[in-house]
XYZ file of C-alpha atoms in Angstrom:
357
model
C 0.000 0.000 0.000
C 2.854 2.390 0.765
C 4.310 1.767 -2.681
C 0.909 2.384 -4.282
C 0.509 5.662 -2.405
C 3.996 6.773 -3.436
C 3.314 5.980 -7.087
C 0.072 7.964 -6.993
C 1.891 10.844 -5.308
C 4.411 10.858 -8.137
C 1.688 10.712 -10.821
C -0.611 13.310 -9.257
C 1.838 15.675 -7.556
C 5.424 15.381 -8.740
C 4.988 14.762 -12.468
C 2.403 17.553 -13.020
C 4.593 20.016 -11.123
C 7.576 19.138 -13.294
C 5.555 19.264 -16.524
C 4.130 22.631 -15.487
C 7.601 24.073 -15.906
C 6.882 24.234 -19.650
C 4.552 27.199 -19.133
C 5.871 28.424 -15.773
C 5.511 32.151 -15.296
C 3.304 32.824 -18.325
C 0.518 34.135 -16.118
C 2.089 36.775 -13.886
C 5.834 36.183 -13.754
C 8.059 33.457 -12.340
C 8.401 33.106 -8.552
C 5.904 35.892 -7.878
C 3.884 35.902 -4.634
C 4.712 32.287 -3.941
C 2.039 31.217 -6.449
C 4.474 29.802 -9.006
C 4.412 26.302 -7.506
C 0.598 26.171 -7.457
C 0.395 27.412 -11.033
C 2.992 24.869 -12.156
C 1.114 22.018 -10.484
C -2.274 22.950 -11.933
C -0.991 23.837 -15.400
C 1.072 20.642 -15.531
C -1.982 18.537 -14.727
C -3.966 20.395 -17.396
C -1.244 19.638 -19.957
C -1.330 15.951 -19.006
C -5.129 15.829 -19.236
C -5.042 17.433 -22.663
C -2.485 14.898 -23.847
C -4.546 12.032 -22.453
C -7.591 13.270 -24.369
C -5.625 13.517 -27.613
C -4.178 10.013 -27.161
C -7.104 8.131 -25.682
C -10.031 9.173 -27.906
C -8.477 7.931 -31.192
C -7.542 4.672 -29.464
C -11.101 4.249 -28.199
C -12.634 4.900 -31.611
C -10.156 2.455 -33.165
C -11.186 -0.087 -30.477
C -7.612 -0.643 -29.385
C -6.627 -2.207 -26.090
C -6.245 -0.214 -22.898
C -2.638 -1.341 -22.607
C -1.842 0.677 -25.744
C -3.146 3.831 -24.075
C -1.035 3.072 -20.999
C 2.120 2.782 -23.096
C 1.454 5.864 -25.227
C 0.424 8.127 -22.372
C 3.382 7.030 -20.256
C 5.609 7.941 -23.181
C 3.827 11.293 -23.484
C 4.468 12.022 -19.805
C 8.142 11.135 -20.194
C 8.462 13.444 -23.219
C 6.754 16.311 -21.358
C 9.096 15.871 -18.397
C 12.112 16.033 -20.728
C 10.711 19.089 -22.540
C 10.112 20.802 -19.185
C 13.693 20.080 -18.128
C 15.043 21.531 -21.391
C 12.844 24.616 -21.086
C 13.918 25.101 -17.467
C 17.608 24.861 -18.353
C 17.170 27.306 -21.229
C 15.207 29.740 -19.038
C 17.914 29.715 -16.397
C 20.616 30.098 -19.030
C 19.126 33.254 -20.517
C 18.393 34.549 -17.017
C 14.729 35.228 -17.558
C 13.538 34.153 -14.133
C 12.241 37.072 -12.126
C 12.815 37.238 -8.409
C 10.089 39.776 -7.702
C 7.833 39.684 -4.700
C 4.665 41.696 -4.333
C 4.730 42.521 -0.667
C 7.587 44.617 0.570
C 6.153 44.692 4.073
C 6.349 41.318 5.773
C 5.126 42.572 9.139
C 3.415 39.897 11.172
C -0.384 40.047 11.039
C -2.038 37.919 13.731
C -5.517 38.322 12.256
C -4.302 37.161 8.845
C -2.593 34.168 10.478
C -5.843 33.284 12.259
C -7.811 33.543 9.013
C -5.330 31.319 7.190
C -5.568 28.815 10.043
C -9.357 28.715 9.580
C -8.896 28.206 5.840
C -6.532 25.282 6.417
C -8.852 23.755 9.010
C -11.869 23.882 6.714
C -9.894 22.354 3.845
C -8.877 19.505 6.142
C -12.503 19.067 7.223
C -13.629 18.779 3.602
C -10.955 16.209 2.865
C -12.201 14.125 5.795
C -15.823 14.484 4.680
C -15.018 13.539 1.088
C -12.831 10.535 1.879
C -14.155 8.923 5.027
C -17.915 9.427 4.965
C -20.136 7.168 2.879
C -22.717 8.602 0.509
C -25.082 7.454 -2.172
C -24.118 8.486 -5.690
C -25.820 6.726 -8.583
C -23.389 7.881 -11.266
C -20.575 5.951 -9.577
C -22.387 2.770 -10.568
C -21.407 3.687 -14.108
C -18.175 5.675 -13.971
C -16.330 3.699 -11.295
C -17.503 0.458 -12.922
C -16.131 1.671 -16.268
C -12.761 2.401 -14.649
C -12.699 -1.004 -12.974
C -13.620 -2.859 -16.165
C -11.092 -0.891 -18.217
C -8.241 -1.699 -15.830
C -9.140 -5.389 -15.511
C -10.623 -6.369 -18.883
C -8.205 -4.298 -21.028
C -10.951 -2.818 -23.211
C -12.490 0.638 -23.285
C -16.254 1.282 -23.411
C -16.972 -2.132 -24.924
C -18.486 -3.743 -21.803
C -21.750 -2.801 -20.138
C -20.835 -1.555 -16.640
C -24.188 -2.582 -15.156
C -24.206 -6.205 -16.317
C -20.678 -6.964 -17.535
C -21.987 -8.105 -20.913
C -20.045 -7.335 -24.078
C -21.532 -4.618 -26.242
C -20.669 -2.359 -29.138
C -18.467 0.660 -28.734
C -20.025 3.397 -26.589
C -18.609 6.240 -28.650
C -20.578 8.971 -26.883
C -18.984 8.337 -23.494
C -15.718 7.452 -25.206
C -15.267 11.055 -26.341
C -14.835 12.097 -22.687
C -12.675 9.305 -21.231
C -12.082 10.623 -17.709
C -12.906 7.134 -16.286
C -10.104 5.731 -18.440
C -7.686 8.194 -16.835
C -8.785 6.876 -13.437
C -8.169 3.362 -14.770
C -4.681 4.461 -15.869
C -3.860 5.635 -12.348
C -5.183 2.332 -11.013
C -3.162 0.289 -13.507
C 0.122 2.067 -12.894
C -0.164 2.256 -9.116
C -1.742 -1.158 -8.538
C -4.461 0.409 -6.385
C -8.064 -0.540 -7.107
C -9.960 1.871 -9.315
C -12.696 2.440 -6.734
C -10.076 3.421 -4.141
C -8.417 5.794 -6.575
C -11.759 7.404 -7.456
C -13.176 7.612 -3.935
C -10.087 8.220 -1.775
C -7.015 9.342 -3.728
C -8.607 11.763 -6.177
C -10.657 13.712 -3.591
C -7.483 14.324 -1.585
C -5.775 15.790 -4.641
C -8.560 17.456 -6.629
C -10.134 19.313 -3.684
C -6.752 20.808 -2.814
C -6.203 21.651 -6.486
C -9.585 23.397 -6.623
C -8.714 25.655 -3.713
C -5.280 26.221 -5.227
C -6.964 27.612 -8.336
C -9.206 29.868 -6.275
C -6.106 30.967 -4.376
C -4.661 32.096 -7.717
C -7.931 33.852 -8.553
C -7.925 35.546 -5.161
C -4.387 36.841 -5.678
C -5.566 38.304 -8.979
C -8.708 39.884 -7.519
C -7.213 41.098 -4.223
C -3.566 41.968 -4.947
C -3.119 44.398 -2.058
C -5.050 42.772 0.775
C -3.365 40.308 3.111
C -6.662 39.662 4.899
C -8.987 39.842 1.923
C -7.583 36.718 0.295
C -8.196 34.346 3.251
C -11.626 35.950 3.747
C -12.394 35.271 0.096
C -11.401 31.624 0.523
C -13.418 31.320 3.754
C -16.563 32.608 2.061
C -15.940 30.189 -0.791
C -15.544 27.283 1.626
C -18.802 28.084 3.410
C -20.549 28.123 0.031
C -19.108 24.683 -0.676
C -19.964 23.221 2.741
C -23.541 24.469 2.569
C -23.962 24.011 -1.177
C -25.918 20.778 -0.942
C -29.178 22.505 -1.814
C -29.168 20.451 -5.010
C -27.487 17.253 -6.161
C -26.456 19.118 -9.317
C -24.660 22.098 -7.754
C -20.937 22.567 -8.316
C -20.422 22.537 -4.548
C -22.110 19.149 -4.202
C -20.073 17.809 -7.100
C -16.830 18.926 -5.442
C -17.443 16.992 -2.218
C -19.559 14.065 -3.452
C -18.484 13.450 -7.062
C -14.905 14.688 -6.847
C -13.382 12.117 -9.196
C -16.037 12.421 -11.887
C -15.384 14.394 -15.038
C -18.311 16.765 -14.482
C -16.880 17.778 -11.121
C -13.425 18.339 -12.609
C -15.010 20.440 -15.342
C -17.006 22.626 -12.953
C -14.432 23.044 -10.196
C -11.057 22.912 -11.936
C -11.151 23.446 -15.703
C -13.626 26.350 -15.862
C -12.150 28.279 -12.876
C -8.616 27.789 -14.220
C -9.680 28.951 -17.692
C -11.304 31.970 -16.066
C -8.068 32.678 -14.199
C -6.062 32.583 -17.433
C -8.518 34.914 -19.147
C -8.397 37.369 -16.237
C -4.595 37.250 -16.378
C -4.784 38.123 -20.088
C -7.103 41.047 -19.337
C -4.738 42.279 -16.630
C -1.889 42.373 -19.136
C -4.089 44.139 -21.692
C -4.984 46.692 -19.034
C -1.347 47.633 -18.535
C -0.700 47.305 -22.286
C 1.661 44.369 -21.871
C 1.882 41.766 -24.625
C 0.617 38.267 -23.834
C 3.084 35.479 -24.545
C 2.572 32.511 -26.809
C 2.848 30.317 -23.739
C -0.309 31.882 -22.303
C -2.298 31.034 -25.419
C -0.855 27.520 -25.441
C -1.986 27.116 -21.832
C -5.488 28.244 -22.766
C -5.494 25.753 -25.651
C -4.444 22.923 -23.333
C -7.194 23.911 -20.880
C -9.801 23.853 -23.642
C -8.779 20.314 -24.637
C -8.746 19.216 -20.991
C -12.369 20.342 -20.762
C -13.225 17.904 -23.549
C -11.752 15.074 -21.470
C -14.116 15.762 -18.565
C -17.477 15.638 -20.321
C -18.900 15.735 -23.824
C -20.479 19.076 -22.920
C -17.047 20.439 -22.107
C -16.284 21.362 -25.711
C -19.376 23.573 -25.814
C -18.895 25.134 -22.378
C -15.257 26.168 -22.823
C -15.963 27.632 -26.269
C -18.893 29.654 -24.910
C -16.775 31.004 -22.054
C -13.837 31.857 -24.287
C -16.069 33.436 -26.940
C -17.968 35.562 -24.430
C -14.816 36.852 -22.748
C -13.168 37.351 -26.130
C -15.970 39.579 -27.381
C -15.888 41.594 -24.147
C -12.117 42.084 -24.429
C -12.434 43.084 -28.074
C -14.980 45.775 -27.238
C -13.323 47.030 -24.043
C -9.705 47.066 -25.205
C -10.326 47.494 -28.961
C -8.053 44.605 -29.824
C -9.475 42.821 -32.844
C -6.309 40.736 -33.231
C -7.043 38.922 -29.976
C -9.857 37.041 -31.696
C -7.380 35.155 -33.899
C -5.539 33.213 -31.134
C -8.860 32.646 -29.367
C -10.274 31.089 -32.525
C -7.185 28.888 -32.729
C -7.783 27.682 -29.165
C -11.308 26.609 -30.164
C -10.256 24.389 -33.090
C -9.784 21.168 -31.109
C -12.950 21.538 -28.955
C -15.006 22.290 -32.057
C -13.567 19.185 -33.694
C -14.617 17.026 -30.731
C -18.060 18.644 -30.720
C -18.540 17.833 -34.415
C -17.264 14.319 -33.804
C -19.869 13.911 -31.059
C -22.716 14.828 -33.412
C -21.340 12.562 -36.124
C -21.150 9.544 -33.795
C -24.334 10.199 -31.873
């Protein structure tokens, strides 16, 4: 079990953080405000999700074996780690890493420390609630069963999860293979898929969600040492008391953490919003956005397609709406061109969905 936990820690923590070095600092500058590590972790995981979507969907439609996806995606991760190492060496060589910090005054603030302690305590409480309390969730009868069958039977979306009978290819669900990613983690680590989905992923994805909102808070409240923890506390109370519906994003975060819809609502969309706000901040100060920023947005759009078949539509709507607002507010017609390029892959998956439906 210790070995399994260590392997999952490498796959979910270490590897994404290393891969995130490819686009490190494209948002607001390297090593700024202590947020660089969080951004690297989240962006690295987004890059890996996007690669898994690009590798897995063609393999599913070709009705290849799951072992082929394991080999190809493992190779993709190795390549991304090497690319990140090369980019990091080159960045250090040219001396482009900034050592800026936002706060010149590091005076101790007891109230801020207390607020951050409350934030940490509530995060820990949510991890306990998500991992150690039982709940009834009907969708797990499908998604967790798909992950289990994929890891054990070596086929993808060709077995009915409710009965175990062989069936034709389920292309509709195959276009959003988040359960196959769970099966990949199970296969590599040796841990059962249900344990990965119900225990390991909540521990990681809930923390990642609050990491993204931490980045958003730094963007929204750049000058307030107390405002940021207050923002996170309000957010946490909304999550804890968000069970007014089984379909709310708050309920999905705590109850359906490992499902693609939860990842879409709580990780992909907030992170895409953060990237778009970072772009608007640079436009406000008339600073040019880097190619790396647009690449990161493109990766995030593809990662949304991995979570759910509706993801292609949702990310395109969000990007298009913000793009039109930026065009009007900042009078930058040229910004529509890279945004259109970021929508190419999601539009392709959306058209593929209607063709296979």
